[in-house]
């Protein structure tokens, strides 16, 4: 089975721009979650989607948003980029049982975003 | 609240040395416990997991036992290789509710030949 895929792998943007990251979960997985990883803050949860609905949200400003499509693929968007948004953005998917975040999370390789 | 505490790194070992990375947790009930590994420039890979007390997770020579009495999930490997150099994260998910993984800060392991 193919793993979680994320595109693009690397992205360079300037302050004030917006960016969209994409995540394709493992086939059959319906829950997709997003995490931000930075050296200072470590791994922080952004949000989780299940069946096209946001079920859980972390403590991030409204500039961070996401959505999920009917095929379970997910996108996250960051508007009005700030220097502090530079990070590795990781997507994870979990199994079909519907347990969502309680099920084992399988991570993609991440998208490395650099904001200049 | 829920939290995970890992030993501070970096940890530097010679090849074939014994590895222990300590992990303790705070959570109510019986959380599921995980070790993830992150190789340079990559995302997180699930290394092993345990979902109930006294369970032992194992994979690729690594193992960890879920100890409810000491709220610990220490990672061990009998003989490390250079290819094990990576950052290791201990994590938990609570036993109820739909709440995200809680990660430790990670422990960087460097294995030298």
PDB file of C-alpha atoms in Angstrom:
ATOM      1  CA  UNK A   1       0.000   0.000   0.000  1.00  0.00           C
ATOM      2  CA  UNK A   2       1.302   3.444  -0.857  1.00  0.00           C
ATOM      3  CA  UNK A   3       2.035   5.664   2.096  1.00  0.00           C
ATOM      4  CA  UNK A   4       0.931   9.206   2.808  1.00  0.00           C
ATOM      5  CA  UNK A   5       2.111  11.573   0.105  1.00  0.00           C
ATOM      6  CA  UNK A   6       2.585  15.302   0.390  1.00  0.00           C
ATOM      7  CA  UNK A   7       3.218  17.887  -2.279  1.00  0.00           C
ATOM      8  CA  UNK A   8       5.219  19.907  -2.771  1.00  0.00           C
ATOM      9  CA  UNK A   9       8.156  18.726  -0.695  1.00  0.00           C
ATOM     10  CA  UNK A  10       9.792  22.130  -0.583  1.00  0.00           C
ATOM     11  CA  UNK A  11       8.374  25.611  -0.936  1.00  0.00           C
ATOM     12  CA  UNK A  12       9.832  29.085  -0.658  1.00  0.00           C
ATOM     13  CA  UNK A  13       7.506  32.042  -0.234  1.00  0.00           C
ATOM     14  CA  UNK A  14       7.783  35.649   0.855  1.00  0.00           C
ATOM     15  CA  UNK A  15       5.983  37.375   3.687  1.00  0.00           C
ATOM     16  CA  UNK A  16       2.407  38.281   2.916  1.00  0.00           C
ATOM     17  CA  UNK A  17       1.903  35.581   0.309  1.00  0.00           C
ATOM     18  CA  UNK A  18      -0.364  32.613   0.748  1.00  0.00           C
ATOM     19  CA  UNK A  19       0.395  28.944   0.262  1.00  0.00           C
ATOM     20  CA  UNK A  20      -1.512  25.711  -0.250  1.00  0.00           C
ATOM     21  CA  UNK A  21      -0.127  22.332   0.721  1.00  0.00           C
ATOM     22  CA  UNK A  22      -1.574  19.019  -0.366  1.00  0.00           C
ATOM     23  CA  UNK A  23      -1.820  15.637   1.303  1.00  0.00           C
ATOM     24  CA  UNK A  24      -3.033  12.297  -0.039  1.00  0.00           C
ATOM     25  CA  UNK A  25      -3.740   9.767   2.723  1.00  0.00           C
ATOM     26  CA  UNK A  26      -3.171   6.046   2.657  1.00  0.00           C
ATOM     27  CA  UNK A  27      -5.838   4.399   0.550  1.00  0.00           C
ATOM     28  CA  UNK A  28      -8.927   3.764   2.648  1.00  0.00           C
ATOM     29  CA  UNK A  29      -7.958   6.143   5.430  1.00  0.00           C
ATOM     30  CA  UNK A  30     -10.601   8.757   6.118  1.00  0.00           C
ATOM     31  CA  UNK A  31      -8.994  10.809   8.844  1.00  0.00           C
ATOM     32  CA  UNK A  32      -6.313  13.318   7.912  1.00  0.00           C
ATOM     33  CA  UNK A  33      -4.532  15.519  10.393  1.00  0.00           C
ATOM     34  CA  UNK A  34      -1.901  18.223  10.039  1.00  0.00           C
ATOM     35  CA  UNK A  35       1.019  19.095  12.295  1.00  0.00           C
ATOM     36  CA  UNK A  36       3.561  21.881  12.277  1.00  0.00           C
ATOM     37  CA  UNK A  37       7.117  21.072  13.308  1.00  0.00           C
ATOM     38  CA  UNK A  38       9.588  23.784  14.279  1.00  0.00           C
ATOM     39  CA  UNK A  39      12.837  23.583  16.249  1.00  0.00           C
ATOM     40  CA  UNK A  40      11.480  25.858  18.954  1.00  0.00           C
ATOM     41  CA  UNK A  41       7.946  24.557  19.431  1.00  0.00           C
ATOM     42  CA  UNK A  42       8.367  20.968  18.362  1.00  0.00           C
ATOM     43  CA  UNK A  43       5.352  19.176  16.911  1.00  0.00           C
ATOM     44  CA  UNK A  44       2.083  21.060  17.182  1.00  0.00           C
ATOM     45  CA  UNK A  45      -1.326  19.895  16.041  1.00  0.00           C
ATOM     46  CA  UNK A  46      -3.112  22.078  13.506  1.00  0.00           C
ATOM     47  CA  UNK A  47      -6.381  20.305  12.659  1.00  0.00           C
ATOM     48  CA  UNK A  48      -8.034  17.026  11.766  1.00  0.00           C
ATOM     49  CA  UNK A  49     -10.531  16.246   9.047  1.00  0.00           C
ATOM     50  CA  UNK A  50     -12.810  13.257   8.740  1.00  0.00           C
ATOM     51  CA  UNK A  51     -15.321  12.765   5.951  1.00  0.00           C
ATOM     52  CA  UNK A  52     -14.796  16.333   4.726  1.00  0.00           C
ATOM     53  CA  UNK A  53     -15.538  17.819   8.164  1.00  0.00           C
ATOM     54  CA  UNK A  54     -13.108  19.460  10.527  1.00  0.00           C
ATOM     55  CA  UNK A  55     -13.410  17.500  13.765  1.00  0.00           C
ATOM     56  CA  UNK A  56     -10.613  18.952  15.810  1.00  0.00           C
ATOM     57  CA  UNK A  57      -8.546  22.107  15.752  1.00  0.00           C
ATOM     58  CA  UNK A  58      -5.347  23.158  17.454  1.00  0.00           C
ATOM     59  CA  UNK A  59      -4.423  26.555  18.764  1.00  0.00           C
ATOM     60  CA  UNK A  60      -3.406  28.336  15.566  1.00  0.00           C
ATOM     61  CA  UNK A  61      -4.646  31.646  14.154  1.00  0.00           C
ATOM     62  CA  UNK A  62      -7.347  31.780  11.525  1.00  0.00           C
ATOM     63  CA  UNK A  63      -4.708  32.300   8.815  1.00  0.00           C
ATOM     64  CA  UNK A  64      -4.303  28.532   8.933  1.00  0.00           C
ATOM     65  CA  UNK A  65      -7.165  26.691   7.312  1.00  0.00           C
ATOM     66  CA  UNK A  66      -7.795  23.366   5.678  1.00  0.00           C
ATOM     67  CA  UNK A  67     -10.264  21.263   3.852  1.00  0.00           C
ATOM     68  CA  UNK A  68     -10.838  17.682   2.850  1.00  0.00           C
ATOM     69  CA  UNK A  69     -12.265  16.377  -0.367  1.00  0.00           C
ATOM     70  CA  UNK A  70     -14.613  13.464  -0.951  1.00  0.00           C
ATOM     71  CA  UNK A  71     -11.653  11.228  -1.864  1.00  0.00           C
ATOM     72  CA  UNK A  72     -10.092  12.041   1.551  1.00  0.00           C
ATOM     73  CA  UNK A  73      -7.302  14.121   0.053  1.00  0.00           C
ATOM     74  CA  UNK A  74      -6.671  17.202   2.123  1.00  0.00           C
ATOM     75  CA  UNK A  75      -5.229  20.643   1.621  1.00  0.00           C
ATOM     76  CA  UNK A  76      -4.096  23.200   4.106  1.00  0.00           C
ATOM     77  CA  UNK A  77      -3.792  26.875   3.359  1.00  0.00           C
ATOM     78  CA  UNK A  78      -1.812  29.556   5.119  1.00  0.00           C
ATOM     79  CA  UNK A  79      -2.657  33.128   4.209  1.00  0.00           C
ATOM     80  CA  UNK A  80      -0.612  36.260   4.824  1.00  0.00           C
ATOM     81  CA  UNK A  81       2.557  34.330   5.547  1.00  0.00           C
ATOM     82  CA  UNK A  82       4.826  35.406   8.374  1.00  0.00           C
ATOM     83  CA  UNK A  83       8.471  34.564   8.956  1.00  0.00           C
ATOM     84  CA  UNK A  84       7.440  32.408  11.895  1.00  0.00           C
ATOM     85  CA  UNK A  85       5.422  30.144   9.622  1.00  0.00           C
ATOM     86  CA  UNK A  86       8.643  28.623   8.327  1.00  0.00           C
ATOM     87  CA  UNK A  87       8.377  25.008   9.354  1.00  0.00           C
ATOM     88  CA  UNK A  88       7.989  21.422   8.297  1.00  0.00           C
ATOM     89  CA  UNK A  89       4.294  20.704   7.787  1.00  0.00           C
ATOM     90  CA  UNK A  90       3.392  17.085   8.319  1.00  0.00           C
ATOM     91  CA  UNK A  91       0.243  15.331   7.309  1.00  0.00           C
ATOM     92  CA  UNK A  92      -0.905  12.104   8.915  1.00  0.00           C
ATOM     93  CA  UNK A  93      -3.701   9.713   8.119  1.00  0.00           C
ATOM     94  CA  UNK A  94      -5.328   7.046  10.210  1.00  0.00           C
ATOM     95  CA  UNK A  95      -7.330   3.938   9.662  1.00  0.00           C
ATOM     96  CA  UNK A  96     -10.862   3.410   8.541  1.00  0.00           C
ATOM     97  CA  UNK A  97     -12.258   2.528  11.936  1.00  0.00           C
ATOM     98  CA  UNK A  98     -13.486   6.031  12.534  1.00  0.00           C
ATOM     99  CA  UNK A  99     -11.538   6.403  15.712  1.00  0.00           C
ATOM    100  CA  UNK A 100      -9.753   9.280  14.098  1.00  0.00           C
ATOM    101  CA  UNK A 101      -6.955  10.641  16.211  1.00  0.00           C
ATOM    102  CA  UNK A 102      -7.087   7.663  18.599  1.00  0.00           C
ATOM    103  CA  UNK A 103      -6.103   5.364  15.752  1.00  0.00           C
ATOM    104  CA  UNK A 104      -2.454   4.998  14.808  1.00  0.00           C
ATOM    105  CA  UNK A 105      -1.291   8.006  12.797  1.00  0.00           C
ATOM    106  CA  UNK A 106       0.856   7.393   9.713  1.00  0.00           C
ATOM    107  CA  UNK A 107       2.850  10.390   8.594  1.00  0.00           C
ATOM    108  CA  UNK A 108       3.928  11.674   5.233  1.00  0.00           C
ATOM    109  CA  UNK A 109       7.379  13.056   4.411  1.00  0.00           C
ATOM    110  CA  UNK A 110       6.287  16.626   5.035  1.00  0.00           C
ATOM    111  CA  UNK A 111       6.449  19.899   3.164  1.00  0.00           C
ATOM    112  CA  UNK A 112       9.310  22.179   4.125  1.00  0.00           C
ATOM    113  CA  UNK A 113       8.044  25.764   3.929  1.00  0.00           C
ATOM    114  CA  UNK A 114      10.504  28.630   4.053  1.00  0.00           C
ATOM    115  CA  UNK A 115       9.164  32.171   4.359  1.00  0.00           C
ATOM    116  CA  UNK A 116      11.576  34.945   3.389  1.00  0.00           C
TER     117      UNK A 116
ATOM    118  CA  UNK B   1      -3.368  17.599  31.057  1.00  0.00           C
ATOM    119  CA  UNK B   2      -1.621  15.016  28.937  1.00  0.00           C
ATOM    120  CA  UNK B   3       2.133  15.290  28.501  1.00  0.00           C
ATOM    121  CA  UNK B   4       5.205  13.320  27.480  1.00  0.00           C
ATOM    122  CA  UNK B   5       8.687  13.836  28.852  1.00  0.00           C
ATOM    123  CA  UNK B   6      11.728  12.463  27.073  1.00  0.00           C
ATOM    124  CA  UNK B   7      15.341  12.492  28.072  1.00  0.00           C
ATOM    125  CA  UNK B   8      17.252  15.426  26.649  1.00  0.00           C
ATOM    126  CA  UNK B   9      19.637  14.752  23.833  1.00  0.00           C
ATOM    127  CA  UNK B  10      21.747  14.565  21.950  1.00  0.00           C
ATOM    128  CA  UNK B  11      22.786  11.022  22.672  1.00  0.00           C
ATOM    129  CA  UNK B  12      26.008   9.856  21.062  1.00  0.00           C
ATOM    130  CA  UNK B  13      26.871   6.175  21.022  1.00  0.00           C
ATOM    131  CA  UNK B  14      29.400   3.937  19.368  1.00  0.00           C
ATOM    132  CA  UNK B  15      28.190   1.299  16.968  1.00  0.00           C
ATOM    133  CA  UNK B  16      26.959  -1.875  18.725  1.00  0.00           C
ATOM    134  CA  UNK B  17      26.368  -0.033  22.006  1.00  0.00           C
ATOM    135  CA  UNK B  18      23.170  -0.502  24.007  1.00  0.00           C
ATOM    136  CA  UNK B  19      20.558   2.224  23.667  1.00  0.00           C
ATOM    137  CA  UNK B  20      17.992   3.445  26.155  1.00  0.00           C
ATOM    138  CA  UNK B  21      15.888   6.547  25.606  1.00  0.00           C
ATOM    139  CA  UNK B  22      13.685   7.316  28.577  1.00  0.00           C
ATOM    140  CA  UNK B  23      10.077   8.386  28.167  1.00  0.00           C
ATOM    141  CA  UNK B  24       7.523   9.058  30.873  1.00  0.00           C
ATOM    142  CA  UNK B  25       3.998  10.298  30.450  1.00  0.00           C
ATOM    143  CA  UNK B  26       1.135  11.955  32.266  1.00  0.00           C
ATOM    144  CA  UNK B  27      -2.360  11.008  31.222  1.00  0.00           C
ATOM    145  CA  UNK B  28      -5.580   9.763  32.687  1.00  0.00           C
ATOM    146  CA  UNK B  29      -6.748   6.250  32.011  1.00  0.00           C
ATOM    147  CA  UNK B  30      -4.860   4.056  29.596  1.00  0.00           C
ATOM    148  CA  UNK B  31      -3.424   6.009  26.690  1.00  0.00           C
ATOM    149  CA  UNK B  32      -1.874   4.377  23.658  1.00  0.00           C
ATOM    150  CA  UNK B  33       1.870   4.923  23.481  1.00  0.00           C
ATOM    151  CA  UNK B  34       4.085   5.298  20.438  1.00  0.00           C
ATOM    152  CA  UNK B  35       7.656   5.767  19.351  1.00  0.00           C
ATOM    153  CA  UNK B  36       8.200   7.589  16.085  1.00  0.00           C
ATOM    154  CA  UNK B  37      11.530   8.077  14.340  1.00  0.00           C
ATOM    155  CA  UNK B  38      12.540  10.926  12.065  1.00  0.00           C
ATOM    156  CA  UNK B  39      15.545  10.464   9.810  1.00  0.00           C
ATOM    157  CA  UNK B  40      17.284  13.572   8.487  1.00  0.00           C
ATOM    158  CA  UNK B  41      15.158  15.432   5.986  1.00  0.00           C
ATOM    159  CA  UNK B  42      12.195  13.096   6.332  1.00  0.00           C
ATOM    160  CA  UNK B  43       8.824  12.886   8.040  1.00  0.00           C
ATOM    161  CA  UNK B  44       7.904  10.739  11.016  1.00  0.00           C
ATOM    162  CA  UNK B  45       7.873   6.977  10.769  1.00  0.00           C
ATOM    163  CA  UNK B  46       6.016   4.830  13.261  1.00  0.00           C
ATOM    164  CA  UNK B  47       8.615   2.675  14.979  1.00  0.00           C
ATOM    165  CA  UNK B  48       6.478   0.775  17.485  1.00  0.00           C
ATOM    166  CA  UNK B  49       3.413   1.098  19.659  1.00  0.00           C
ATOM    167  CA  UNK B  50       1.660  -0.367  22.685  1.00  0.00           C
ATOM    168  CA  UNK B  51      -1.988   0.063  23.537  1.00  0.00           C
ATOM    169  CA  UNK B  52      -2.325  -1.441  27.001  1.00  0.00           C
ATOM    170  CA  UNK B  53      -0.353  -1.967  30.179  1.00  0.00           C
ATOM    171  CA  UNK B  54       2.479  -4.532  30.005  1.00  0.00           C
ATOM    172  CA  UNK B  55       2.306  -4.634  26.199  1.00  0.00           C
ATOM    173  CA  UNK B  56       5.700  -4.725  24.522  1.00  0.00           C
ATOM    174  CA  UNK B  57       6.072  -3.054  21.163  1.00  0.00           C
ATOM    175  CA  UNK B  58       8.969  -4.109  18.985  1.00  0.00           C
ATOM    176  CA  UNK B  59      10.324  -3.410  15.519  1.00  0.00           C
ATOM    177  CA  UNK B  60      13.727  -3.439  13.794  1.00  0.00           C
ATOM    178  CA  UNK B  61      15.462  -4.519  16.995  1.00  0.00           C
ATOM    179  CA  UNK B  62      13.888  -1.727  19.044  1.00  0.00           C
ATOM    180  CA  UNK B  63      11.501  -2.481  21.858  1.00  0.00           C
ATOM    181  CA  UNK B  64       9.556  -0.658  24.542  1.00  0.00           C
ATOM    182  CA  UNK B  65       7.271  -1.900  27.303  1.00  0.00           C
ATOM    183  CA  UNK B  66       4.186  -0.053  28.527  1.00  0.00           C
ATOM    184  CA  UNK B  67       4.653   0.303  32.284  1.00  0.00           C
ATOM    185  CA  UNK B  68       1.525   1.671  33.902  1.00  0.00           C
ATOM    186  CA  UNK B  69       2.964   1.580  37.415  1.00  0.00           C
ATOM    187  CA  UNK B  70       5.859   3.875  36.462  1.00  0.00           C
ATOM    188  CA  UNK B  71       4.018   5.662  33.607  1.00  0.00           C
ATOM    189  CA  UNK B  72       6.952   4.911  31.344  1.00  0.00           C
ATOM    190  CA  UNK B  73       7.635   3.647  27.838  1.00  0.00           C
ATOM    191  CA  UNK B  74      11.407   3.545  27.508  1.00  0.00           C
ATOM    192  CA  UNK B  75      12.903   2.715  24.125  1.00  0.00           C
ATOM    193  CA  UNK B  76      15.726   0.167  24.001  1.00  0.00           C
ATOM    194  CA  UNK B  77      17.926  -1.487  21.431  1.00  0.00           C
ATOM    195  CA  UNK B  78      20.635  -3.976  22.167  1.00  0.00           C
ATOM    196  CA  UNK B  79      23.098  -3.002  19.461  1.00  0.00           C
ATOM    197  CA  UNK B  80      22.769   0.269  17.563  1.00  0.00           C
ATOM    198  CA  UNK B  81      23.997   0.872  14.047  1.00  0.00           C
ATOM    199  CA  UNK B  82      25.089   4.047  12.276  1.00  0.00           C
ATOM    200  CA  UNK B  83      21.845   3.861  10.296  1.00  0.00           C
ATOM    201  CA  UNK B  84      19.872   4.315  13.548  1.00  0.00           C
ATOM    202  CA  UNK B  85      21.054   7.928  13.763  1.00  0.00           C
ATOM    203  CA  UNK B  86      17.856   9.951  13.858  1.00  0.00           C
ATOM    204  CA  UNK B  87      15.509  11.845  16.156  1.00  0.00           C
ATOM    205  CA  UNK B  88      13.191   9.692  18.243  1.00  0.00           C
ATOM    206  CA  UNK B  89       9.828  10.938  19.494  1.00  0.00           C
ATOM    207  CA  UNK B  90       7.732   9.392  22.210  1.00  0.00           C
ATOM    208  CA  UNK B  91       4.010  10.148  21.908  1.00  0.00           C
ATOM    209  CA  UNK B  92       0.632   9.254  23.331  1.00  0.00           C
ATOM    210  CA  UNK B  93      -3.004   9.423  22.429  1.00  0.00           C
ATOM    211  CA  UNK B  94      -5.490   9.600  25.298  1.00  0.00           C
ATOM    212  CA  UNK B  95      -7.805   6.678  25.864  1.00  0.00           C
ATOM    213  CA  UNK B  96     -10.978   8.659  25.246  1.00  0.00           C
ATOM    214  CA  UNK B  97     -12.095  11.502  23.077  1.00  0.00           C
ATOM    215  CA  UNK B  98     -10.769  12.538  19.721  1.00  0.00           C
ATOM    216  CA  UNK B  99      -7.633  14.371  20.743  1.00  0.00           C
ATOM    217  CA  UNK B 100      -4.376  14.554  18.828  1.00  0.00           C
ATOM    218  CA  UNK B 101      -1.039  12.924  19.481  1.00  0.00           C
ATOM    219  CA  UNK B 102       0.921  14.480  22.302  1.00  0.00           C
ATOM    220  CA  UNK B 103       4.613  14.387  21.507  1.00  0.00           C
ATOM    221  CA  UNK B 104       7.731  14.615  23.575  1.00  0.00           C
ATOM    222  CA  UNK B 105      10.379  17.060  22.428  1.00  0.00           C
ATOM    223  CA  UNK B 106      12.422  14.365  20.698  1.00  0.00           C
ATOM    224  CA  UNK B 107      15.821  12.851  21.387  1.00  0.00           C
ATOM    225  CA  UNK B 108      18.537  13.081  18.785  1.00  0.00           C
ATOM    226  CA  UNK B 109      20.668   9.950  18.517  1.00  0.00           C
ATOM    227  CA  UNK B 110      24.013   9.919  16.765  1.00  0.00           C
ATOM    228  CA  UNK B 111      25.783   6.607  16.288  1.00  0.00           C
ATOM    229  CA  UNK B 112      29.435   6.717  15.317  1.00  0.00           C
ATOM    230  CA  UNK B 113      31.379   3.913  13.679  1.00  0.00           C
TER     231      UNK B 113
END
